[in-house]
CSV table of C-alpha atoms and ligand atoms in Angstrom, one decimal:
chain,number,residue,atom,x,y,z
A,268,MET,CA,0.0,0.0,0.0
A,269,GLU,CA,1.7,3.2,-1.2
A,270,ILE,CA,0.8,6.3,0.8
A,271,GLY,CA,1.3,9.4,-1.3
A,272,THR,CA,-1.6,11.6,-0.5
A,273,VAL,CA,-2.9,12.0,3.0
A,274,GLY,CA,-6.2,13.6,4.1
A,275,VAL,CA,-6.5,15.3,7.5
A,276,ILE,CA,-10.0,16.1,8.9
A,277,GLY,CA,-10.1,18.7,11.6
A,278,VAL,CA,-7.2,21.2,11.8
A,279,GLY,CA,-7.4,22.1,15.5
A,280,THR,CA,-4.7,21.3,18.2
A,281,MET,CA,-3.9,17.9,16.9
A,282,GLY,CA,-4.9,18.1,13.2
A,283,SER,CA,-2.7,21.2,12.6
A,284,GLY,CA,0.4,19.4,14.0
A,285,ILE,CA,-0.4,16.3,11.9
A,286,VAL,CA,-0.9,18.4,8.7
A,287,GLU,CA,2.5,20.0,9.4
A,288,VAL,CA,4.3,16.7,10.1
A,289,VAL,CA,2.9,15.0,7.0
A,290,ALA,CA,3.6,18.0,4.7
A,291,ARG,CA,7.1,18.4,6.1
A,292,ASN,CA,7.9,14.8,5.2
A,293,GLY,CA,7.1,15.5,1.5
A,294,LEU,CA,3.6,14.1,1.1
A,295,ARG,CA,0.6,15.8,-0.5
A,296,VAL,CA,-2.0,16.8,2.1
A,297,VAL,CA,-5.7,17.5,1.7
A,298,ALA,CA,-6.9,19.3,4.9
A,299,ARG,CA,-10.5,19.7,5.7
A,300,GLU,CA,-12.2,22.0,8.1
A,301,ALA,CA,-15.9,22.6,8.6
A,302,THR,CA,-16.2,26.2,7.3
A,303,PRO,CA,-14.2,28.7,5.3
A,304,GLU,CA,-13.4,30.6,8.5
A,305,LEU,CA,-12.2,27.5,10.2
A,306,VAL,CA,-10.1,26.7,7.2
A,307,GLU,CA,-8.4,30.1,7.6
A,308,ALA,CA,-7.9,29.4,11.3
A,309,GLY,CA,-6.4,26.0,10.6
A,310,LYS,CA,-4.1,27.3,7.9
A,311,ALA,CA,-2.9,30.1,10.3
A,312,ARG,CA,-2.2,27.5,12.9
A,313,VAL,CA,-0.1,25.4,10.6
A,314,GLU,CA,1.7,28.3,8.9
A,315,GLY,CA,2.3,30.1,12.3
A,316,SER,CA,3.9,27.0,13.7
A,317,MET,CA,6.1,26.6,10.6
A,318,ASP,CA,7.1,30.3,10.9
A,319,ARG,CA,8.1,29.8,14.6
A,320,GLY,CA,10.1,26.7,13.5
A,321,VAL,CA,12.0,28.9,11.0
A,322,ALA,CA,12.5,31.7,13.6
A,323,ARG,CA,14.0,29.1,16.0
A,324,GLY,CA,16.2,27.6,13.4
A,325,LYS,CA,14.4,24.2,13.6
A,326,LEU,CA,12.9,24.4,10.1
A,327,ASP,CA,14.6,25.7,6.9
A,328,GLU,CA,12.9,27.6,4.1
A,329,ALA,CA,12.6,24.4,2.1
A,330,GLY,CA,10.7,22.8,4.9
A,331,ARG,CA,8.6,25.9,5.3
A,332,ALA,CA,7.7,25.6,1.6
A,333,ALA,CA,5.9,22.3,2.4
A,334,ALA,CA,2.9,24.4,3.4
A,335,ALA,CA,2.3,24.9,-0.3
A,336,ALA,CA,1.7,21.2,-0.7
A,337,VAL,CA,-1.4,21.4,1.4
A,338,THR,CA,-4.8,21.7,-0.3
A,339,TRP,CA,-7.4,23.3,1.9
A,340,THR,CA,-11.1,22.4,1.6
A,341,THR,CA,-14.4,22.4,3.4
A,342,ASN,CA,-15.6,19.6,1.1
A,343,LEU,CA,-15.2,16.0,2.3
A,344,GLU,CA,-15.5,14.8,-1.3
A,345,ASP,CA,-12.2,16.5,-2.1
A,346,LEU,CA,-10.5,13.7,0.0
A,347,ALA,CA,-11.5,11.1,-2.6
A,348,GLY,CA,-8.0,10.6,-4.0
A,349,CYS,CA,-6.3,10.1,-0.6
A,350,ASP,CA,-4.5,6.9,0.3
A,351,LEU,CA,-4.8,7.5,4.0
A,352,VAL,CA,-7.2,9.8,5.9
A,353,LEU,CA,-6.4,10.9,9.5
A,354,GLU,CA,-9.5,12.2,11.4
A,355,ALA,CA,-8.9,14.6,14.2
A,356,VAL,CA,-12.3,16.3,14.9
A,357,PRO,CA,-13.6,16.7,18.5
A,358,GLU,CA,-14.1,13.7,20.7
A,359,ASN,CA,-17.7,13.0,19.7
A,360,LEU,CA,-18.8,9.6,18.3
A,361,ALA,CA,-21.8,10.9,16.3
A,362,LEU,CA,-19.6,13.5,14.6
A,363,LYS,CA,-16.9,10.9,13.8
A,364,LEU,CA,-19.5,8.5,12.4
A,365,GLU,CA,-20.9,11.2,10.2
A,366,ILE,CA,-17.5,11.8,8.7
A,367,PHE,CA,-16.6,8.1,8.3
A,368,GLU,CA,-19.9,7.4,6.6
A,369,VAL,CA,-18.9,10.0,3.9
A,370,LEU,CA,-15.3,8.7,3.7
A,371,ASP,CA,-16.7,5.2,3.2
A,372,ARG,CA,-18.6,6.5,0.2
A,373,VAL,CA,-15.9,8.6,-1.5
A,374,LEU,CA,-12.6,6.9,-0.8
A,375,ASP,CA,-11.0,4.3,-3.1
A,376,PRO,CA,-11.5,0.7,-2.0
A,377,GLY,CA,-7.8,0.4,-0.8
A,378,ALA,CA,-7.7,3.6,1.2
A,379,ILE,CA,-6.9,3.5,4.9
A,380,MET,CA,-9.1,5.4,7.4
A,381,ALA,CA,-7.6,6.3,10.8
A,382,THR,CA,-9.0,8.1,13.8
A,383,ASN,CA,-6.9,10.1,16.3
A,384,THR,CA,-9.5,9.5,19.1
A,385,SER,CA,-8.1,9.3,22.6
A,386,SER,CA,-11.0,7.5,24.2
A,387,ILE,CA,-13.7,6.2,21.8
A,388,PRO,CA,-13.3,2.5,21.0
A,389,ILE,CA,-11.9,2.2,17.5
A,390,ILE,CA,-14.3,-0.6,16.6
A,391,ASP,CA,-17.3,1.7,17.2
A,392,VAL,CA,-15.9,4.1,14.5
A,393,ALA,CA,-15.0,1.2,12.2
A,394,MET,CA,-18.5,-0.4,12.4
A,395,GLY,CA,-19.9,2.8,11.0
A,396,THR,CA,-18.3,1.9,7.6
A,397,SER,CA,-18.9,-0.9,5.2
A,398,ARG,CA,-15.2,-1.7,5.4
A,399,PRO,CA,-14.1,-2.0,9.0
A,400,GLU,CA,-11.0,-3.9,7.9
A,401,GLN,CA,-9.6,-0.6,6.5
A,402,VAL,CA,-10.1,1.3,9.8
A,403,LEU,CA,-7.7,1.7,12.7
A,404,GLY,CA,-6.5,4.2,15.3
A,405,MET,CA,-3.4,6.3,14.9
A,406,HIS,CA,-3.0,8.2,18.2
A,407,PHE,CA,-0.6,11.1,17.9
A,408,PHE,CA,0.6,13.2,20.9
A,409,ASN,CA,0.5,16.9,21.4
A,410,PRO,CA,2.3,18.7,19.8
A,411,ALA,CA,2.4,16.2,16.9
A,412,THR,CA,5.4,18.0,15.4
A,413,VAL,CA,7.5,17.3,18.5
A,414,MET,CA,6.2,14.2,20.2
A,415,LYS,CA,7.9,11.1,18.8
A,416,LEU,CA,5.2,8.6,19.6
A,417,VAL,CA,2.3,7.2,17.6
A,418,GLU,CA,0.1,4.5,19.1
A,419,VAL,CA,-1.3,2.3,16.3
A,420,ILE,CA,-4.5,0.6,17.4
A,421,SER,CA,-5.9,-2.3,15.4
A,422,THR,CA,-9.3,-3.6,16.1
A,423,GLN,CA,-10.4,-7.3,15.9
A,424,LEU,CA,-11.3,-6.5,12.3
A,425,THR,CA,-8.4,-4.4,11.0
A,426,ALA,CA,-6.6,-6.2,8.1
A,427,PRO,CA,-3.0,-7.0,9.0
A,428,ALA,CA,-1.8,-5.3,5.7
A,429,VAL,CA,-3.6,-2.1,6.9
A,430,THR,CA,-1.8,-2.2,10.2
A,431,GLU,CA,1.5,-2.8,8.5
A,432,ALA,CA,1.0,0.1,6.1
A,433,ALA,CA,0.1,2.4,9.0
A,434,ASN,CA,3.1,1.3,11.0
A,435,ALA,CA,5.4,1.9,8.0
A,436,PHE,CA,3.9,5.3,7.3
A,437,ALA,CA,4.3,6.5,10.9
A,438,ALA,CA,7.8,5.0,11.4
A,439,ASP,CA,9.5,5.3,8.0
A,440,THR,CA,7.8,8.3,6.5
A,441,LEU,CA,7.1,10.4,9.6
A,442,GLY,CA,10.0,9.1,11.7
A,443,LYS,CA,7.9,8.3,14.7
A,444,ARG,CA,8.3,5.5,17.2
A,445,VAL,CA,5.3,3.3,16.8
A,446,VAL,CA,3.8,1.4,19.7
A,447,ALA,CA,1.1,-1.2,19.0
A,448,ALA,CA,-1.8,-0.7,21.4
A,449,PRO,CA,-4.9,-2.8,21.9
A,450,ASP,CA,-8.4,-1.3,21.3
A,451,ARG,CA,-9.0,-0.7,25.0
A,452,ALA,CA,-9.6,2.5,26.9
A,453,GLY,CA,-6.4,4.5,27.4
A,454,PHE,CA,-4.4,2.4,24.9
A,455,VAL,CA,-0.9,2.3,26.5
A,456,VAL,CA,0.1,5.8,27.5
A,457,ASN,CA,-3.2,7.1,29.1
A,458,LYS,CA,-3.9,3.8,30.9
A,459,LEU,CA,-0.7,4.4,32.8
A,460,LEU,CA,-0.5,8.2,32.8
A,461,VAL,CA,-4.1,9.2,33.9
A,462,PRO,CA,-4.2,7.0,37.1
A,463,TYR,CA,-0.8,8.5,38.0
A,464,ILE,CA,-2.1,12.0,37.6
A,465,CYS,CA,-5.3,11.1,39.5
A,466,GLY,CA,-3.1,9.7,42.3
A,467,ALA,CA,-1.2,12.9,42.5
A,468,ILE,CA,-4.5,14.9,42.7
A,469,GLU,CA,-5.7,12.6,45.5
A,470,MET,CA,-2.4,13.1,47.3
A,471,TYR,CA,-2.8,16.9,47.1
A,472,GLU,CA,-6.5,16.8,48.1
A,473,SER,CA,-5.8,14.7,51.2
A,474,GLY,CA,-3.0,17.1,52.3
A,475,HIS,CA,-0.4,14.4,51.9
A,476,ALA,CA,1.9,16.9,50.2
A,477,SER,CA,1.7,20.4,48.6
A,478,ALA,CA,1.4,20.8,44.9
A,479,ALA,CA,4.9,22.1,44.5
A,480,ASP,CA,6.3,19.3,46.6
A,481,ILE,CA,4.5,16.6,44.6
A,482,ASP,CA,5.7,18.1,41.4
A,483,ASP,CA,9.3,18.7,42.5
A,484,ALA,CA,9.4,15.2,44.0
A,485,MET,CA,8.6,13.6,40.7
A,486,LYS,CA,10.8,15.9,38.7
A,487,LEU,CA,13.9,15.6,40.9
A,488,GLY,CA,13.3,12.1,42.4
A,489,ALA,CA,11.9,10.3,39.4
A,490,GLY,CA,13.6,12.3,36.6
A,491,HIS,CA,10.3,13.3,35.0
A,492,PRO,CA,10.5,16.5,32.9
A,493,MET,CA,7.5,18.0,34.8
A,494,GLY,CA,5.5,17.0,37.8
A,495,PRO,CA,2.0,15.4,37.5
A,496,LEU,CA,0.0,18.5,38.6
A,497,THR,CA,1.9,20.7,36.1
A,498,LEU,CA,1.2,18.1,33.5
A,499,ALA,CA,-2.5,17.9,34.4
A,500,ASP,CA,-2.7,21.7,34.0
A,501,LEU,CA,-1.0,21.4,30.6
A,502,ILE,CA,-3.2,18.6,29.3
A,503,GLY,CA,-6.4,20.3,30.6
A,504,LEU,CA,-8.3,19.1,33.6
A,505,ASP,CA,-11.4,18.5,31.5
A,506,VAL,CA,-9.4,16.1,29.2
A,507,CYS,CA,-7.9,14.3,32.3
A,508,LEU,CA,-11.4,13.9,33.7
A,509,PHE,CA,-12.9,12.6,30.5
A,510,THR,CA,-10.1,10.1,30.1
A,511,ALA,CA,-10.3,8.9,33.7
A,512,GLU,CA,-14.1,8.5,33.2
A,513,SER,CA,-13.5,6.4,30.1
A,514,LEU,CA,-11.0,4.2,31.9
A,515,HIS,CA,-13.3,3.8,34.8
A,516,ALA,CA,-16.2,2.9,32.5
A,517,GLU,CA,-14.1,0.3,30.7
A,518,TYR,CA,-12.5,-1.5,33.6
A,519,ALA,CA,-15.0,-0.7,36.4
A,520,GLU,CA,-12.2,-0.6,39.0
A,521,ARG,CA,-12.0,2.0,41.8
A,522,PHE,CA,-8.3,2.5,40.8
A,523,TYR,CA,-9.5,4.4,37.7
A,524,ALA,CA,-12.2,6.5,39.3
A,525,PRO,CA,-11.5,10.3,38.9
A,526,PRO,CA,-10.9,12.0,42.3
A,527,PRO,CA,-13.7,14.4,43.5
A,528,LEU,CA,-11.4,17.4,43.4
A,529,LEU,CA,-10.8,16.9,39.7
A,530,ARG,CA,-14.6,16.9,39.1
A,531,ARG,CA,-15.0,20.1,41.2
A,532,MET,CA,-12.2,21.9,39.5
A,533,VAL,CA,-13.6,21.1,36.1
A,534,ALA,CA,-17.1,22.2,37.2
A,535,ALA,CA,-15.6,25.5,38.4
A,536,GLY,CA,-13.9,26.1,35.1
A,537,ARG,CA,-10.4,25.7,36.5
A,538,LEU,CA,-9.2,23.7,33.6
A,539,GLY,CA,-5.5,24.5,33.8
A,540,ARG,CA,-3.3,26.5,31.5
A,541,LYS,CA,-6.1,27.1,28.9
A,542,THR,CA,-8.3,28.9,31.4
A,543,GLY,CA,-5.4,30.6,33.3
A,544,ARG,CA,-5.9,28.6,36.5
A,545,GLY,CA,-5.7,24.9,37.5
A,546,PHE,CA,-3.4,23.7,40.2
A,547,TYR,CA,-1.3,26.8,39.4
A,548,GLU,CA,-2.1,30.2,38.1
A,549,TYR,CA,-0.9,31.2,34.6
B,189,NAD,N1,-5.5,17.6,22.4
B,189,NAD,C1,-4.8,16.5,22.7
B,189,NAD,O1,-3.8,16.6,23.5
B,189,NAD,C2,-5.1,15.2,22.0
B,189,NAD,C3,-4.1,14.2,21.9
B,189,NAD,C4,-4.3,13.0,21.2
B,189,NAD,C5,-5.5,12.8,20.6
B,189,NAD,N2,-6.5,13.8,20.7
B,189,NAD,C6,-7.8,13.5,20.0
B,189,NAD,O2,-7.7,14.2,18.7
B,189,NAD,C7,-9.0,14.6,18.3
B,189,NAD,C8,-9.0,16.1,18.1
B,189,NAD,O3,-8.6,16.8,19.3
B,189,NAD,P1,-8.1,18.3,19.4
B,189,NAD,O4,-7.6,18.5,20.7
B,189,NAD,O5,-7.2,18.5,18.2
B,189,NAD,O6,-9.5,19.1,19.2
B,189,NAD,P2,-9.7,20.6,18.7
B,189,NAD,O7,-11.0,21.0,19.2
B,189,NAD,O8,-8.5,21.4,19.0
B,189,NAD,O9,-9.7,20.4,17.1
B,189,NAD,C9,-10.8,19.8,16.4
B,189,NAD,C10,-11.0,20.5,15.1
B,189,NAD,O10,-12.0,19.8,14.3
B,189,NAD,C11,-12.7,20.8,13.6
B,189,NAD,N3,-14.0,20.2,13.2
B,189,NAD,C12,-15.1,20.1,13.9
B,189,NAD,N4,-16.1,19.5,13.1
B,189,NAD,C13,-15.5,19.2,11.9
B,189,NAD,C14,-15.9,18.6,10.7
B,189,NAD,N5,-17.1,18.1,10.5
B,189,NAD,N6,-15.0,18.5,9.7
B,189,NAD,C15,-13.8,19.0,9.8
B,189,NAD,N7,-13.3,19.6,10.9
B,189,NAD,C16,-14.1,19.7,11.9
B,189,NAD,C17,-12.9,21.9,14.6
B,189,NAD,O11,-13.2,23.1,13.9
B,189,NAD,C18,-11.5,22.0,15.2
B,189,NAD,O12,-10.6,22.8,14.5
B,189,NAD,C19,-10.0,14.1,19.4
B,189,NAD,O13,-10.5,12.9,19.1
B,189,NAD,C20,-9.1,14.0,20.6
B,189,NAD,O14,-9.5,13.0,21.5
B,189,NAD,C21,-6.3,15.0,21.3
């Protein structure tokens, strides 16, 4: 399976990084947003990131020129010639199914359809198409331009050749480290990371240690680049809560239950960096 043209649907936080990574590696990209205004916003995100790359000396002008290889559209039918489509719209199954239903209709029979979902079972997306063997998860990390990992998630129905092609694309074309993850809540990273963050929140809530002490302990004692509460603020407490809930729903174990403080902070709109306040003020 030759992958020469890649479609990206949704050019927000994740999709913009994915568009940039794919274009910088010399592939043709067709990027789809919902409206002309959102296309402009997506384009500005990608080009702004490339300009910052040039300013910091991390991207040369030839790399910057890759932006020209992106075709922008609001029309899903324009993805018809893509060999691989990466979907990165918000975490809403009904919305994703709507998109996969159109992709199923317009893409060539051999095309691969991938979702970047963090918590929706991949099989639920795949079963919305007439060709679930062509569907899998490709879970990038934020920012996709910098983070080296892609979790590739095959379902019980994904064809082995599709998994192989996705692995080769992520590893050989994009230069990522690929990890095979099962179609289970949290895949590999979030199944380990989110209970760790929730444990830190419980520790803070119970008065076991202060936020700064918890974070410094893990930075200086465990060699982590940032502490768990700083990381939670960076990810967004709403995203942490949502992921903890999906893990708890899947495994029905107390261990995965989100701590009450996390729920209350989300209810209060203290979502971390993006709202200016979480465990810390920004
Ligand atoms: N943010 C993260 O750290 C992260 C990490 C890994 C995976 N994910 C997953 O990636 C997906 C996207 O998350 P995000 O954080 O980039 O969300 P986001 O809200 O930043 O971006 C989503 C984009 O999709 C666009 N969109 C909405 N409806 C659309 C449609 N019908 N067609 C085309 N575009 C449409 C929106 O305009 C927006 O630009 C989610 O499934 C999420 O779970 C997120």
